[in-house]
CSV table of C-alpha atoms and ligand atoms in Angstrom, one decimal:
chain,number,residue,atom,x,y,z
A,257,UNK,CA,0.0,0.0,0.1
A,258,UNK,CA,1.1,3.6,-0.5
A,259,UNK,CA,0.5,6.6,1.6
A,260,UNK,CA,-2.8,7.7,-0.1
A,261,UNK,CA,-4.2,4.2,1.0
A,262,UNK,CA,-2.8,4.7,4.6
A,263,UNK,CA,-4.3,8.1,4.5
A,264,UNK,CA,-7.6,7.2,4.1
A,265,UNK,CA,-7.3,4.8,7.3
A,266,UNK,CA,-5.9,7.4,9.6
A,267,UNK,CA,-9.3,8.7,11.0
A,268,UNK,CA,-10.0,4.8,11.7
A,269,UNK,CA,-6.6,4.4,13.4
A,270,UNK,CA,-7.0,7.6,15.8
A,271,UNK,CA,-10.6,6.3,16.7
A,272,UNK,CA,-9.7,2.8,17.4
A,273,UNK,CA,-12.1,1.3,14.9
A,274,UNK,CA,-9.7,-0.8,12.4
A,275,UNK,CA,-9.5,-4.3,12.8
A,276,UNK,CA,-6.2,-5.6,14.3
A,277,UNK,CA,-4.5,-6.7,11.1
A,278,UNK,CA,-5.0,-3.5,9.6
A,279,UNK,CA,-4.0,-1.6,12.7
A,280,UNK,CA,-0.8,-3.6,12.8
A,281,UNK,CA,-0.1,-2.8,8.9
A,282,UNK,CA,-0.7,1.3,9.5
A,283,UNK,CA,1.2,1.1,12.9
A,284,UNK,CA,4.3,-0.3,10.5
A,285,UNK,CA,3.6,2.2,7.9
A,286,UNK,CA,3.5,4.9,10.7
A,287,UNK,CA,7.0,3.7,11.9
A,288,UNK,CA,8.6,4.3,8.8
A,289,UNK,CA,6.8,7.4,7.3
A,290,UNK,CA,7.3,10.5,8.7
A,291,UNK,CA,4.8,12.4,6.4
A,292,UNK,CA,1.7,9.9,7.6
A,293,UNK,CA,3.1,10.0,11.1
A,294,UNK,CA,2.7,13.7,11.1
A,295,UNK,CA,-0.6,13.7,9.7
A,296,UNK,CA,-1.9,11.3,12.3
A,297,UNK,CA,-0.5,13.3,15.1
A,298,UNK,CA,-2.4,16.4,14.0
A,299,UNK,CA,-5.7,14.4,13.5
A,300,UNK,CA,-5.1,13.3,16.8
A,301,UNK,CA,-4.5,16.8,18.3
A,302,UNK,CA,-7.7,18.0,16.4
A,303,UNK,CA,-9.8,15.0,17.8
A,304,UNK,CA,-8.7,15.8,21.3
A,305,UNK,CA,-9.0,19.4,21.0
A,306,UNK,CA,-12.8,18.8,19.6
A,307,UNK,CA,-13.5,17.1,22.9
A,308,UNK,CA,-12.6,19.6,25.0
A,309,UNK,CA,-14.7,22.1,23.3
A,310,UNK,CA,-17.9,20.0,24.2
A,311,UNK,CA,-17.8,21.4,27.5
A,312,UNK,CA,-15.6,24.5,26.7
A,313,UNK,CA,-18.3,27.0,26.2
A,314,UNK,CA,-16.2,29.8,26.6
A,315,UNK,CA,-14.2,29.4,23.2
A,316,UNK,CA,-17.1,31.4,21.4
A,317,UNK,CA,-18.6,34.9,21.4
A,318,UNK,CA,-21.9,34.8,22.7
A,319,UNK,CA,-24.7,37.3,21.9
A,320,UNK,CA,-26.7,38.9,24.5
A,321,UNK,CA,-28.8,36.4,26.3
A,322,UNK,CA,-31.1,38.8,27.6
A,323,UNK,CA,-32.0,40.4,24.1
A,324,UNK,CA,-32.6,37.0,22.7
A,325,UNK,CA,-34.8,36.2,25.6
A,326,UNK,CA,-36.9,39.6,24.8
A,327,UNK,CA,-36.9,38.7,21.3
A,328,UNK,CA,-38.3,35.4,22.3
A,329,UNK,CA,-41.0,36.6,24.8
A,330,UNK,CA,-42.2,39.3,22.3
A,331,UNK,CA,-42.4,36.8,19.2
A,332,UNK,CA,-44.3,34.1,21.4
A,333,UNK,CA,-45.7,35.7,24.0
A,334,UNK,CA,-44.2,33.7,26.4
A,335,UNK,CA,-44.3,36.4,29.1
A,336,UNK,CA,-47.7,37.0,29.7
B,179,UNK,CA,-25.1,19.1,54.9
B,180,UNK,CA,-28.2,20.6,57.1
B,181,UNK,CA,-32.0,20.6,55.7
B,182,UNK,CA,-32.0,24.2,55.3
B,183,UNK,CA,-29.3,24.0,52.6
B,184,UNK,CA,-31.0,21.1,51.1
B,185,UNK,CA,-34.0,23.3,50.6
B,186,UNK,CA,-32.2,26.2,49.0
B,187,UNK,CA,-31.0,24.1,46.1
B,188,UNK,CA,-31.8,25.2,43.1
B,189,UNK,CA,-34.8,23.3,41.2
B,190,UNK,CA,-33.5,20.6,38.8
B,191,UNK,CA,-34.2,21.0,35.3
B,192,UNK,CA,-37.0,18.2,35.3
B,193,UNK,CA,-38.6,20.2,37.9
B,194,UNK,CA,-38.4,23.3,35.9
B,195,UNK,CA,-39.6,21.8,32.9
B,196,UNK,CA,-42.8,20.4,34.5
B,197,UNK,CA,-43.3,24.0,36.0
B,198,UNK,CA,-42.9,25.3,32.5
B,199,UNK,CA,-45.5,22.8,31.1
B,200,UNK,CA,-47.8,24.1,33.7
B,201,UNK,CA,-47.4,27.6,32.5
B,202,UNK,CA,-45.0,29.0,34.7
B,203,UNK,CA,-42.7,31.2,32.6
B,204,UNK,CA,-40.3,32.1,35.2
B,205,UNK,CA,-39.5,28.4,35.5
B,206,UNK,CA,-38.9,28.6,31.7
B,207,UNK,CA,-36.7,31.6,31.9
B,208,UNK,CA,-34.6,29.8,34.2
B,209,UNK,CA,-34.2,26.9,31.9
B,210,UNK,CA,-33.4,29.2,29.1
B,211,UNK,CA,-30.7,31.0,31.1
B,212,UNK,CA,-29.3,27.5,32.1
B,213,UNK,CA,-29.1,25.9,28.8
B,214,UNK,CA,-28.8,29.1,26.5
B,215,UNK,CA,-25.0,28.7,25.9
B,216,UNK,CA,-25.1,25.1,25.2
B,217,UNK,CA,-27.7,25.7,22.7
B,218,UNK,CA,-26.2,28.7,21.1
B,219,UNK,CA,-22.6,26.9,21.0
B,220,UNK,CA,-24.2,24.0,19.2
B,221,UNK,CA,-26.3,25.9,16.6
B,222,UNK,CA,-22.9,28.2,15.9
B,223,UNK,CA,-20.8,25.3,15.5
B,224,UNK,CA,-23.5,23.7,13.2
B,225,UNK,CA,-24.2,26.7,11.2
B,226,UNK,CA,-21.0,28.4,11.2
B,227,UNK,CA,-22.9,31.8,11.2
B,228,UNK,CA,-23.7,34.1,14.6
B,229,UNK,CA,-26.7,35.5,12.9
B,230,UNK,CA,-28.1,32.4,11.9
B,231,UNK,CA,-27.0,30.8,15.1
B,232,UNK,CA,-29.1,33.5,16.9
B,233,UNK,CA,-32.3,32.9,15.1
B,234,UNK,CA,-31.9,29.2,15.4
B,235,UNK,CA,-31.4,29.4,19.1
B,236,UNK,CA,-34.6,31.6,19.2
B,237,UNK,CA,-36.6,28.8,17.1
B,238,UNK,CA,-35.2,26.4,19.5
B,239,UNK,CA,-36.2,27.7,22.7
B,240,UNK,CA,-39.6,28.9,21.0
B,241,UNK,CA,-39.9,25.0,20.2
B,242,UNK,CA,-38.9,23.9,23.5
B,243,UNK,CA,-41.6,26.1,25.1
B,244,UNK,CA,-44.3,24.7,22.9
B,245,UNK,CA,-43.1,21.0,23.4
B,246,UNK,CA,-41.7,21.1,27.1
B,247,UNK,CA,-45.1,19.4,28.0
B,248,UNK,CA,-43.8,16.0,26.0
B,249,UNK,CA,-40.7,15.8,28.0
B,250,UNK,CA,-41.2,12.7,30.0
B,251,UNK,CA,-37.9,12.7,32.0
B,252,UNK,CA,-36.8,9.6,30.6
B,253,UNK,CA,-33.6,10.8,29.3
B,254,UNK,CA,-31.7,13.6,31.0
B,255,UNK,CA,-33.1,16.8,30.0
B,256,UNK,CA,-29.7,18.1,28.6
B,257,UNK,CA,-30.1,15.1,26.2
B,258,UNK,CA,-33.5,15.7,25.2
B,259,UNK,CA,-32.8,19.8,24.6
B,260,UNK,CA,-29.6,18.6,22.5
B,261,UNK,CA,-31.8,16.1,20.3
B,262,UNK,CA,-34.5,19.0,19.9
B,263,UNK,CA,-31.7,21.5,19.0
B,264,UNK,CA,-30.0,19.3,16.4
B,265,UNK,CA,-33.3,18.6,14.9
B,266,UNK,CA,-34.3,22.1,14.6
B,267,UNK,CA,-30.8,22.8,13.0
B,268,UNK,CA,-31.2,20.1,10.3
B,269,UNK,CA,-34.7,21.2,9.6
B,270,UNK,CA,-33.4,24.7,9.2
B,271,UNK,CA,-31.1,23.2,6.6
B,272,UNK,CA,-33.7,21.8,4.7
B,273,UNK,CA,-36.1,25.0,5.0
B,274,UNK,CA,-33.1,27.1,3.5
B,275,UNK,CA,-32.4,24.1,1.0
B,276,UNK,CA,-28.9,24.0,1.9
B,277,UNK,CA,-28.9,20.7,3.3
B,278,UNK,CA,-25.4,19.6,3.9
B,279,UNK,CA,-24.4,18.1,0.5
B,280,UNK,CA,-23.5,14.6,1.1
B,281,UNK,CA,-22.8,13.4,-2.4
B,282,UNK,CA,-19.3,13.8,-4.6
B,283,UNK,CA,-19.2,17.5,-4.6
B,284,UNK,CA,-17.0,17.7,-1.6
B,285,UNK,CA,-15.8,14.1,-2.4
B,286,UNK,CA,-12.4,14.5,-2.9
B,287,UNK,CA,-9.9,14.1,-0.3
B,288,UNK,CA,-8.7,17.4,0.4
B,289,UNK,CA,-5.0,16.7,1.1
B,290,UNK,CA,-2.8,15.0,-1.2
B,291,UNK,CA,0.4,13.6,0.3
B,292,UNK,CA,3.4,13.0,-1.8
B,293,UNK,CA,6.1,11.4,0.0
B,294,UNK,CA,8.7,14.2,1.0
B,295,UNK,CA,6.6,17.1,0.0
B,296,UNK,CA,4.5,17.2,3.1
B,297,UNK,CA,5.7,19.4,5.8
B,298,UNK,CA,6.7,17.0,8.4
B,299,UNK,CA,6.6,19.7,11.3
B,300,UNK,CA,3.7,18.6,13.6
B,301,UNK,CA,1.0,21.1,14.6
B,302,UNK,CA,1.6,22.0,18.1
B,303,UNK,CA,-1.2,22.2,20.7
B,304,UNK,CA,-4.2,23.7,18.8
B,305,UNK,CA,-5.8,26.7,20.2
B,306,UNK,CA,-9.6,26.2,21.1
B,307,UNK,CA,-10.4,29.5,19.4
B,308,UNK,CA,-8.4,28.8,16.4
B,309,UNK,CA,-10.2,25.2,16.1
B,310,UNK,CA,-13.7,26.9,16.4
B,311,UNK,CA,-12.9,29.5,13.9
B,312,UNK,CA,-11.4,27.0,11.4
B,313,UNK,CA,-14.8,24.8,11.8
B,314,UNK,CA,-16.7,27.7,10.8
B,315,UNK,CA,-14.7,27.4,7.5
B,316,UNK,CA,-15.8,23.9,6.9
B,317,UNK,CA,-18.2,23.0,4.2
B,318,UNK,CA,-21.7,22.5,5.6
B,319,UNK,CA,-21.6,19.1,5.4
B,320,UNK,CA,-18.2,18.2,6.7
B,321,UNK,CA,-19.3,20.7,9.6
B,322,UNK,CA,-22.2,18.8,10.4
B,323,UNK,CA,-20.7,15.5,10.8
B,324,UNK,CA,-17.6,16.7,12.4
B,325,UNK,CA,-19.4,18.8,15.2
B,326,UNK,CA,-21.8,15.7,15.8
B,327,UNK,CA,-19.0,13.1,16.0
B,328,UNK,CA,-15.9,14.9,17.6
B,329,UNK,CA,-17.4,17.7,19.5
B,330,UNK,CA,-20.8,16.3,20.6
B,331,UNK,CA,-19.7,12.5,20.8
B,332,UNK,CA,-22.1,10.7,18.7
B,333,UNK,CA,-21.0,7.5,16.9
B,334,UNK,CA,-21.5,7.1,13.2
B,335,UNK,CA,-24.7,4.9,14.0
B,336,UNK,CA,-26.4,7.5,15.6
B,337,UNK,CA,-25.2,10.3,13.0
B,338,UNK,CA,-26.2,8.0,10.0
B,339,UNK,CA,-29.7,7.9,11.8
B,340,UNK,CA,-30.0,11.6,12.7
B,341,UNK,CA,-28.9,12.7,9.0
B,342,UNK,CA,-30.3,10.1,6.8
B,343,UNK,CA,-27.3,9.0,5.4
B,344,UNK,CA,-25.1,5.9,5.5
B,345,UNK,CA,-22.6,5.0,8.2
B,346,UNK,CA,-19.9,4.9,5.5
B,347,UNK,CA,-20.8,8.4,4.4
B,348,UNK,CA,-20.5,9.5,7.8
B,349,UNK,CA,-17.3,7.9,8.5
B,350,UNK,CA,-15.8,9.3,5.2
B,351,UNK,CA,-17.3,12.9,5.8
B,352,UNK,CA,-15.6,13.0,9.3
B,353,UNK,CA,-12.3,12.0,7.8
B,354,UNK,CA,-12.5,14.6,5.1
B,355,UNK,CA,-13.3,17.3,7.7
B,356,UNK,CA,-10.6,16.4,10.0
B,357,UNK,CA,-8.1,16.6,7.1
B,358,UNK,CA,-9.8,19.9,6.0
B,359,UNK,CA,-9.5,21.3,9.2
B,360,UNK,CA,-6.0,20.3,9.4
B,361,UNK,CA,-5.3,22.1,6.2
B,362,UNK,CA,-7.1,25.5,7.5
B,363,UNK,CA,-5.2,25.3,10.9
B,364,UNK,CA,-1.9,24.8,8.9
B,365,UNK,CA,-2.5,27.7,6.7
B,366,UNK,CA,-3.8,29.5,9.6
B,367,UNK,CA,-0.1,29.2,11.2
B,368,UNK,CA,2.2,29.2,8.4
C,114,ZN,ZN1,2.9,7.6,4.6
């Protein structure tokens, strides 16, 4: 297999969803191919950072909660 | 803990949901304030656009207000609200007929590696804000699957069900999304 084939397997490798044999093949390739190993490292970093985002709500800018609440109340008469 | 302390504990989501269903708008406002950020964050990540995310957040809570009587307390309230939010976003995609395209349009693997030309430098730790920004730059189809799988923790089986695609499609979209994110992040730091 060449790098392109291994590249297709890197997400599954990352997620631990490859069968043992394929996993071993990928592992062997990663040991001898710096570019593929670098990509795996990057994908892994992305995946681990994404998990943090799930509970991290401070990494985005929020609109004013009060303004949306007012719009909500006006449009649907939630406040009677 | 004394009895007095127990009594002053804030009401649970389930209690607030029941009170809301019975017409208590103060209870509903408490639920809104408690969950606003989670709902907005999910909308924003799935839509990649703050204006649309605001509108959708409003839609979600309007829908929640109308539907709250159907919350039975079998699952956690957060899980239930999460489902409701994802459904609202998907309905919105369909309404504006920009449903994430799962066909071959974005089908090409965005990164071609040729041995020796790939920069072997590994990315250092990714800044969370940089990742958030990169997610907004993904094509919608990639973004939806990435947010549902890698951020929200759904498995491919669930995503296939939610989006009405095959598990294989979900998997390949996720892989392409991650590669695309890597490309975006590397360009940002280059
Ligand atoms: Zn390789």
